[in-house]
PDB file of C-alpha atoms in Angstrom:
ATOM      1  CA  UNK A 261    -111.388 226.536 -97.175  1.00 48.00           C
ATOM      2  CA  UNK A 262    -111.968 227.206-100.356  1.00 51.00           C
ATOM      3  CA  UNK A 263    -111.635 224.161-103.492  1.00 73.00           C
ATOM      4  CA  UNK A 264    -109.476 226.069-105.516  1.00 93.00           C
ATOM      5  CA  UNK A 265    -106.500 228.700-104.348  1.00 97.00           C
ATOM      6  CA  UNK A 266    -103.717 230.768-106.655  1.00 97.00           C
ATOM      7  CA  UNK A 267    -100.831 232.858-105.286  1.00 97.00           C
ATOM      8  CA  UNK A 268     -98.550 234.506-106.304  1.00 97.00           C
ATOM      9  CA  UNK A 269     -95.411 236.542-104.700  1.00 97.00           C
ATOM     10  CA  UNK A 270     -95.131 240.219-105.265  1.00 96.00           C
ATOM     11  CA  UNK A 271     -91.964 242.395-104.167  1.00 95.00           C
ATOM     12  CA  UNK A 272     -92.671 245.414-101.579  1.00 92.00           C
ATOM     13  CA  UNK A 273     -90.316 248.115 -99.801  1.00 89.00           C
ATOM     14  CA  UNK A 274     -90.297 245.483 -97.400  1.00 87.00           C
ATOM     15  CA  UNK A 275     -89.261 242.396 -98.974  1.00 90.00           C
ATOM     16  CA  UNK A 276     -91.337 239.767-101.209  1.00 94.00           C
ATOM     17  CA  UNK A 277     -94.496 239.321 -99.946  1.00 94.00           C
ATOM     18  CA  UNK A 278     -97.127 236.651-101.487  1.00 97.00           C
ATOM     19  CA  UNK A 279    -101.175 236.734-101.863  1.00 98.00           C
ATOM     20  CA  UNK A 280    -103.204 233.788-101.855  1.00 98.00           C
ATOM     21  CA  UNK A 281    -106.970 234.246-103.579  1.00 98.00           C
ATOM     22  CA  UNK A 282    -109.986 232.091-104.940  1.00 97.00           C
ATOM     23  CA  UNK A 283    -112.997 233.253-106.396  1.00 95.00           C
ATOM     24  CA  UNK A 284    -114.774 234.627-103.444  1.00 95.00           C
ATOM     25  CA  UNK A 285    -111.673 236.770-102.900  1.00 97.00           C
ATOM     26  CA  UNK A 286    -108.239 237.234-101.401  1.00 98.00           C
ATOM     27  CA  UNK A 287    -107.834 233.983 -98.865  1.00 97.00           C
ATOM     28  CA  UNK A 288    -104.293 235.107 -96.989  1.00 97.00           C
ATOM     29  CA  UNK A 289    -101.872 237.460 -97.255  1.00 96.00           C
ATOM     30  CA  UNK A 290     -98.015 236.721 -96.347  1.00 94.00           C
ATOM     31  CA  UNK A 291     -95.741 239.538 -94.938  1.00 91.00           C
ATOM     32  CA  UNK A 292     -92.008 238.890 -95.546  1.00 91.00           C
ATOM     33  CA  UNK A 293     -90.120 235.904 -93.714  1.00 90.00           C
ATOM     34  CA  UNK A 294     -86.500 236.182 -93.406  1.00 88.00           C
ATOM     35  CA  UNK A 295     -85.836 235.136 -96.447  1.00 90.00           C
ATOM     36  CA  UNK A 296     -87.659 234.856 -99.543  1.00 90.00           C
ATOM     37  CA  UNK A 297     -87.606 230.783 -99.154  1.00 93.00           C
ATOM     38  CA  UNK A 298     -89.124 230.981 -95.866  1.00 93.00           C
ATOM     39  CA  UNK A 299     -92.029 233.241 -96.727  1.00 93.00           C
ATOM     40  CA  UNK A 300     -92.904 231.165 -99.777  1.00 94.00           C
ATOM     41  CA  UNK A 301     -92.894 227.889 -97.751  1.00 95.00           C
ATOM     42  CA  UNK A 302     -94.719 229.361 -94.563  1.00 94.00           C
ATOM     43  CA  UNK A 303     -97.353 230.478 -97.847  1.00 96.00           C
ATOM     44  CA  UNK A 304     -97.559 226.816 -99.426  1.00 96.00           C
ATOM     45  CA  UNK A 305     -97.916 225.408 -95.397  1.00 95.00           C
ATOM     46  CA  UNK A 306    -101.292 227.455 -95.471  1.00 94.00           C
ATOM     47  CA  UNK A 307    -102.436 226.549 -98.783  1.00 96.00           C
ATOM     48  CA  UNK A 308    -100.747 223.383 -99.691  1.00 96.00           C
ATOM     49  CA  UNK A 309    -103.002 222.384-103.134  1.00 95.00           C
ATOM     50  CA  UNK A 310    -102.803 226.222-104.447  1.00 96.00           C
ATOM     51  CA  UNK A 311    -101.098 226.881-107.653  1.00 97.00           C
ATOM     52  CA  UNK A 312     -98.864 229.818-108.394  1.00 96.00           C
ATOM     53  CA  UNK A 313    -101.442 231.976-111.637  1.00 96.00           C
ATOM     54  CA  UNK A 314    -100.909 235.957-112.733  1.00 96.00           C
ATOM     55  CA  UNK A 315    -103.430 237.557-111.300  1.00 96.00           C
ATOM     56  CA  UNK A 316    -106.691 238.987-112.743  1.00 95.00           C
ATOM     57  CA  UNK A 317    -107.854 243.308-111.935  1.00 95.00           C
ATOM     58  CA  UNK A 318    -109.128 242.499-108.600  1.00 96.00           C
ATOM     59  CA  UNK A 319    -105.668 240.499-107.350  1.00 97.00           C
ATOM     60  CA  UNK A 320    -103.654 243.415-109.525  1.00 98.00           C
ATOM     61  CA  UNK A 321    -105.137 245.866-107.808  1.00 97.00           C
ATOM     62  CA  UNK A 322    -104.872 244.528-104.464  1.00 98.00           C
ATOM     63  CA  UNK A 323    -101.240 244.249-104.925  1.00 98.00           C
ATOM     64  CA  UNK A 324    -101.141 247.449-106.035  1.00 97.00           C
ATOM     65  CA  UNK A 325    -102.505 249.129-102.765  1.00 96.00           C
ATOM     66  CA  UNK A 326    -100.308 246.754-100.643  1.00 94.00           C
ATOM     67  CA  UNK A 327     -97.420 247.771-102.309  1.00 95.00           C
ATOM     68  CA  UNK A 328     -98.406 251.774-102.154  1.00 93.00           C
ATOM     69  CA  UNK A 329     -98.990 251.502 -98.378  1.00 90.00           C
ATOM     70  CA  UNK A 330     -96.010 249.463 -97.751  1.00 88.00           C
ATOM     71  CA  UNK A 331     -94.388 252.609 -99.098  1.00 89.00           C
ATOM     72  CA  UNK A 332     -95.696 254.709 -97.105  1.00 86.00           C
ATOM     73  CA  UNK A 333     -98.777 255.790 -98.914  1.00 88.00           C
ATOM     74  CA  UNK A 334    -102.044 256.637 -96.949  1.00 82.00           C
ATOM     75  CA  UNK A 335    -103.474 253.837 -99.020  1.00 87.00           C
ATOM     76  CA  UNK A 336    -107.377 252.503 -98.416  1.00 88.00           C
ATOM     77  CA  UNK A 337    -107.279 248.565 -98.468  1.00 94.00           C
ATOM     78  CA  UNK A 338    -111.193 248.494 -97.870  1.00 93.00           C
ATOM     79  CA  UNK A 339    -111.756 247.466-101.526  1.00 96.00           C
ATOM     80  CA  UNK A 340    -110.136 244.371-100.959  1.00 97.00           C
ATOM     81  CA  UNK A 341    -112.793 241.730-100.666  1.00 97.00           C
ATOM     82  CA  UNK A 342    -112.134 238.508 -98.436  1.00 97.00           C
ATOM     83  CA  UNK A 343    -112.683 234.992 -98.805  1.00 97.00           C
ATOM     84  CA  UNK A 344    -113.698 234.373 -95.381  1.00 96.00           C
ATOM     85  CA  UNK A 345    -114.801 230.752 -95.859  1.00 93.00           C
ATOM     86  CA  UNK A 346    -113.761 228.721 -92.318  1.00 90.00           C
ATOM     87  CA  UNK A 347    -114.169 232.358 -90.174  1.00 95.00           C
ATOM     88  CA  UNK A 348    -116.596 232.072 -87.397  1.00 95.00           C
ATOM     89  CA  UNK A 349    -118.617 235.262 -86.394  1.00 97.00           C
ATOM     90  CA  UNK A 350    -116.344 236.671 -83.595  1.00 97.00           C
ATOM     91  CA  UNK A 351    -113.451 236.522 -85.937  1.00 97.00           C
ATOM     92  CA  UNK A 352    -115.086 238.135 -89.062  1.00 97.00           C
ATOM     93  CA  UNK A 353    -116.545 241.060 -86.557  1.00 97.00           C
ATOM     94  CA  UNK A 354    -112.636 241.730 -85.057  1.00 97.00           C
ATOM     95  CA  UNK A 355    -111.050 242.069 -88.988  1.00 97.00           C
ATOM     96  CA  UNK A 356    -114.626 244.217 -89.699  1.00 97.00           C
ATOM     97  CA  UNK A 357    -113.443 246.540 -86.996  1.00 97.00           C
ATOM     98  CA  UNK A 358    -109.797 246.298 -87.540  1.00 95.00           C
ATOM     99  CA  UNK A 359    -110.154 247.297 -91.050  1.00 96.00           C
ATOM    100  CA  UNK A 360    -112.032 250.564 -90.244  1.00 95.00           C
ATOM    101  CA  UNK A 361    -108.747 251.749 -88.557  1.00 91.00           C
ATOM    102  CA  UNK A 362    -107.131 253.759 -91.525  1.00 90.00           C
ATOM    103  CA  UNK A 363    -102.860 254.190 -92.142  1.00 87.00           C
ATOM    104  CA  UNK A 364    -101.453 256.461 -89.339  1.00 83.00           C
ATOM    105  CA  UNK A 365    -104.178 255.633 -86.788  1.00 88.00           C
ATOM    106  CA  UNK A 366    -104.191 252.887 -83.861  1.00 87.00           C
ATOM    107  CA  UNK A 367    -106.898 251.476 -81.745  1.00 89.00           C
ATOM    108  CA  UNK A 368    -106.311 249.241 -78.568  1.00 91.00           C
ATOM    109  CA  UNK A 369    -107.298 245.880 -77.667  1.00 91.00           C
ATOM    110  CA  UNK A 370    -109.594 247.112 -75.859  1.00 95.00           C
ATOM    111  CA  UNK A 371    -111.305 249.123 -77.337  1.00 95.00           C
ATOM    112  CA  UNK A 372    -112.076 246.758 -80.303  1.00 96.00           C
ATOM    113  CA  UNK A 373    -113.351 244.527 -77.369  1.00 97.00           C
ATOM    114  CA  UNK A 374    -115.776 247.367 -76.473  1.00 97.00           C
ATOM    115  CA  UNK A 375    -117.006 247.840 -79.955  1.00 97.00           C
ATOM    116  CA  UNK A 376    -117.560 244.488 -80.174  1.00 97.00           C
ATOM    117  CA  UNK A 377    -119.810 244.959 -77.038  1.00 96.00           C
ATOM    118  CA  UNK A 378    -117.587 242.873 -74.811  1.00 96.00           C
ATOM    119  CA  UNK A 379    -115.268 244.669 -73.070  1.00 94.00           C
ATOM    120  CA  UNK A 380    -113.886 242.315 -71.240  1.00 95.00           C
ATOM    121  CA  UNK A 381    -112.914 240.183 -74.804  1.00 96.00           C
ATOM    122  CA  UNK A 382    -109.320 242.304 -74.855  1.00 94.00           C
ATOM    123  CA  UNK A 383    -107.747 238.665 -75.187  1.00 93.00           C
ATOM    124  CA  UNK A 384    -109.810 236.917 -77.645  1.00 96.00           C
ATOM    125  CA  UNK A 385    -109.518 240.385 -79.440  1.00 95.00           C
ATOM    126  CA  UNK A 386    -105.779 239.582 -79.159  1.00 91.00           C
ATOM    127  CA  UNK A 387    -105.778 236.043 -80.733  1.00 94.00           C
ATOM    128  CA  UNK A 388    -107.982 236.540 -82.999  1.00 95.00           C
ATOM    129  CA  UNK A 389    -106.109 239.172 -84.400  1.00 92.00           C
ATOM    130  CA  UNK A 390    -102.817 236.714 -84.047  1.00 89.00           C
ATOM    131  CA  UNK A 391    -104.400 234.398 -85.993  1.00 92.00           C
ATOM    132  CA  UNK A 392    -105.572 237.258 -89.128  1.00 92.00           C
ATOM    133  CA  UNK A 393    -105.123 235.375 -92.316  1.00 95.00           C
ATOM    134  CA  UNK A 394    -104.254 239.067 -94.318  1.00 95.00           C
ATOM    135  CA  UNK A 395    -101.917 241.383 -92.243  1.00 90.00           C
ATOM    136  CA  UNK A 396    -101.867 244.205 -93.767  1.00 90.00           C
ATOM    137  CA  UNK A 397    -105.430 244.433 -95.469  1.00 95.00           C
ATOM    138  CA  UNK A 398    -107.041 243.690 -92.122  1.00 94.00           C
ATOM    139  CA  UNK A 399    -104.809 246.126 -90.078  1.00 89.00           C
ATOM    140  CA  UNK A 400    -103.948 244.132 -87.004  1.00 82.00           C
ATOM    141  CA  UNK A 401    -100.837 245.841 -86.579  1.00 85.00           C
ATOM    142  CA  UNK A 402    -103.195 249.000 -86.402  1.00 84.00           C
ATOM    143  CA  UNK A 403    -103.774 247.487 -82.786  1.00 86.00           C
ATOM    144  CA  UNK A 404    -101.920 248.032 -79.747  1.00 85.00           C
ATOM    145  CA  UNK A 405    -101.851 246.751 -76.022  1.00 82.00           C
ATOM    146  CA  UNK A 406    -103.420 249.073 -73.202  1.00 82.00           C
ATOM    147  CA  UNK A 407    -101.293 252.161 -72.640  1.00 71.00           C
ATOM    148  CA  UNK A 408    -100.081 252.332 -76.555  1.00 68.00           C
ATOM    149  CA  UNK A 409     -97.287 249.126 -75.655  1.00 68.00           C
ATOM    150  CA  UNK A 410     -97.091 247.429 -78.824  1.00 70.00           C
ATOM    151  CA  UNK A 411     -98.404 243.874 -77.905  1.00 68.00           C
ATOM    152  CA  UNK A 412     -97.389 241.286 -79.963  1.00 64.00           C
ATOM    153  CA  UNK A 413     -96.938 240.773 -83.704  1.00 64.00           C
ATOM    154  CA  UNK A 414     -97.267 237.404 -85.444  1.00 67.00           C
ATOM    155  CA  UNK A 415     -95.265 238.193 -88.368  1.00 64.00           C
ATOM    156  CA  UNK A 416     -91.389 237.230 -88.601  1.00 62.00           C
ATOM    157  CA  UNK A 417     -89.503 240.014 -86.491  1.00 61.00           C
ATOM    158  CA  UNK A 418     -92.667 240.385 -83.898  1.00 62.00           C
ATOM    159  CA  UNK A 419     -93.170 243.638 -82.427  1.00 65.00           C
ATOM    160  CA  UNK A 420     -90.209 245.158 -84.154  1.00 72.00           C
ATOM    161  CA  UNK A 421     -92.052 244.321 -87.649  1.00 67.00           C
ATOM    162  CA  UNK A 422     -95.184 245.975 -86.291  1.00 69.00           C
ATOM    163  CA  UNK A 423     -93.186 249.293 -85.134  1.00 74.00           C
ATOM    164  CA  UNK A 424     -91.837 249.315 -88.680  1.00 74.00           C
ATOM    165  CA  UNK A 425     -95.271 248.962 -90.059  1.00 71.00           C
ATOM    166  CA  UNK A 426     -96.420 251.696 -87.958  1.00 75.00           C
ATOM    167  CA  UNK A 427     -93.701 253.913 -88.594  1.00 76.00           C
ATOM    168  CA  UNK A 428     -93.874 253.372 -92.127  1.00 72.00           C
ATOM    169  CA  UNK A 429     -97.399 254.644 -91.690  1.00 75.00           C
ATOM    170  CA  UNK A 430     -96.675 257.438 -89.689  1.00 76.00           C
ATOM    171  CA  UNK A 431     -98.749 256.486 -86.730  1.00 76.00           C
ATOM    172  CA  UNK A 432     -98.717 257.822 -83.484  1.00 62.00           C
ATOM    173  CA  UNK A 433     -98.876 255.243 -80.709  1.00 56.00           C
ATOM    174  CA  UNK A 434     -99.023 257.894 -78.003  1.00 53.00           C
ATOM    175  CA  UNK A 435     -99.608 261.614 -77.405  1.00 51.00           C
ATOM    176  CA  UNK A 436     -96.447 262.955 -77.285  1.00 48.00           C
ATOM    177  CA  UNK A 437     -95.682 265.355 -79.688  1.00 47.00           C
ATOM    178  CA  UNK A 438     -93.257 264.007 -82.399  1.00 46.00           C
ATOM    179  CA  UNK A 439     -89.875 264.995 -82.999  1.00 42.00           C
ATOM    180  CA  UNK A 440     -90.089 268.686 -84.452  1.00 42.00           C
ATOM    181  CA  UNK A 441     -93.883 268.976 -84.382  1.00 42.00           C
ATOM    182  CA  UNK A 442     -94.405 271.956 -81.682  1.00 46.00           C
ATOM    183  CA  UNK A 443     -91.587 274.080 -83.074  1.00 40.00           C
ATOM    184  CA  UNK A 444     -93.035 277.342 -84.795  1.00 44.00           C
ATOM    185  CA  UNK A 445     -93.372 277.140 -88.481  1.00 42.00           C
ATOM    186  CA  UNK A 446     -90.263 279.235 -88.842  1.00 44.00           C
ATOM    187  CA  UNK A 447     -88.100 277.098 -87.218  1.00 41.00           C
ATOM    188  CA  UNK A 448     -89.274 273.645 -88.434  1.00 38.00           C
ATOM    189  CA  UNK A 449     -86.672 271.469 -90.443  1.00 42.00           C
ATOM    190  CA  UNK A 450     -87.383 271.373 -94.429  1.00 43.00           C
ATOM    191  CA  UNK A 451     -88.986 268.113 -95.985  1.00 41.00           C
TER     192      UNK A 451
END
């Protein structure tokens, strides 16, 4: 870890949310707890020593994007550069591949576990991605469970959190057609 971390806590469409970040870049990202206590403590338990600091461009701009996507904005996170001090390898190559998945768009356990060229890694895929120190700018709740089932989440309200994520996003987690879509242009509701 890092010698020196700031934070700071940022509201969203989703509740407050903080960001942790040294000089190599962002070290953790906290999605809402169930209560604005709770998500600030369960911040300060990861990063006990950090101090709370406003935020320089890159930070400001970080929060920025969160903030747009959490709203439901196709917003690119990519820019967002990581301190990923304390990773090892397999980790760092899961969030390279999890990133890649952009807002409305899922990818499986799976087949992150084949693009890491280990297909049978679906479960270290899994716990890696349970253990993702920035949900949100590494998209783990981009990934689903075989079949499109939701797996797990390890943010406060689980899987429901992650369907909310997803829906905020717009993504399809299977091939039905969504509610409206095959209708004839004539027919379809107004947005």
């Amino acid at each position: 870890m890092p010698d020196r971390i700031a934070y700071i806590f940022f509201e969203t469409p989703v509740g407050t949310c903080g960001i942790a970040w040294s000089a190599t870049g962002i070290a953790g990202v906290q999605l809402p707890e169930a209560s604005e206590e709770k998500t600030r403590a369960r911040l300060l338990r990861r990063f006990p020593s950090a101090v709370i600091e406003e935020p320089g461009s890159d930070v400001s701009a970080a929060i920025v994007a969160i903030r747009a996507l959490l709203s439901g904005e196709p917003a690119d996170l990519a820019f967002i550069g990581l301190d990923e001090s304390g990773l090892g390898d397999f980790d760092r190559r899961v969030y390279a591949i999890a990133r890649t998945v952009p807002p409305g768009e899922t990818l499986t356990y799976s087949e992150i576990a084949k693009r890491l060229g280990d297909p049978n890694a679906a479960r270290a895929v899994g716990r890696s991605l349970g253990a993702n120190p920035w949900p949100i700018v590494v998209p783990c709740h981009r990934v689903l469970g075989a079949d499109g089932k939701v797996g797990g989440f390890s943010a406060h309200g689980g899987a429901e959190t992650k369907i909310r994520m997803l829906g905020i996003e717009k993504a399809r987690t299977d091939d039905r057609p969504a509610l409206f879509e095959d209708l004839p242009l004539a027919i379809k509701p107004r947005r």
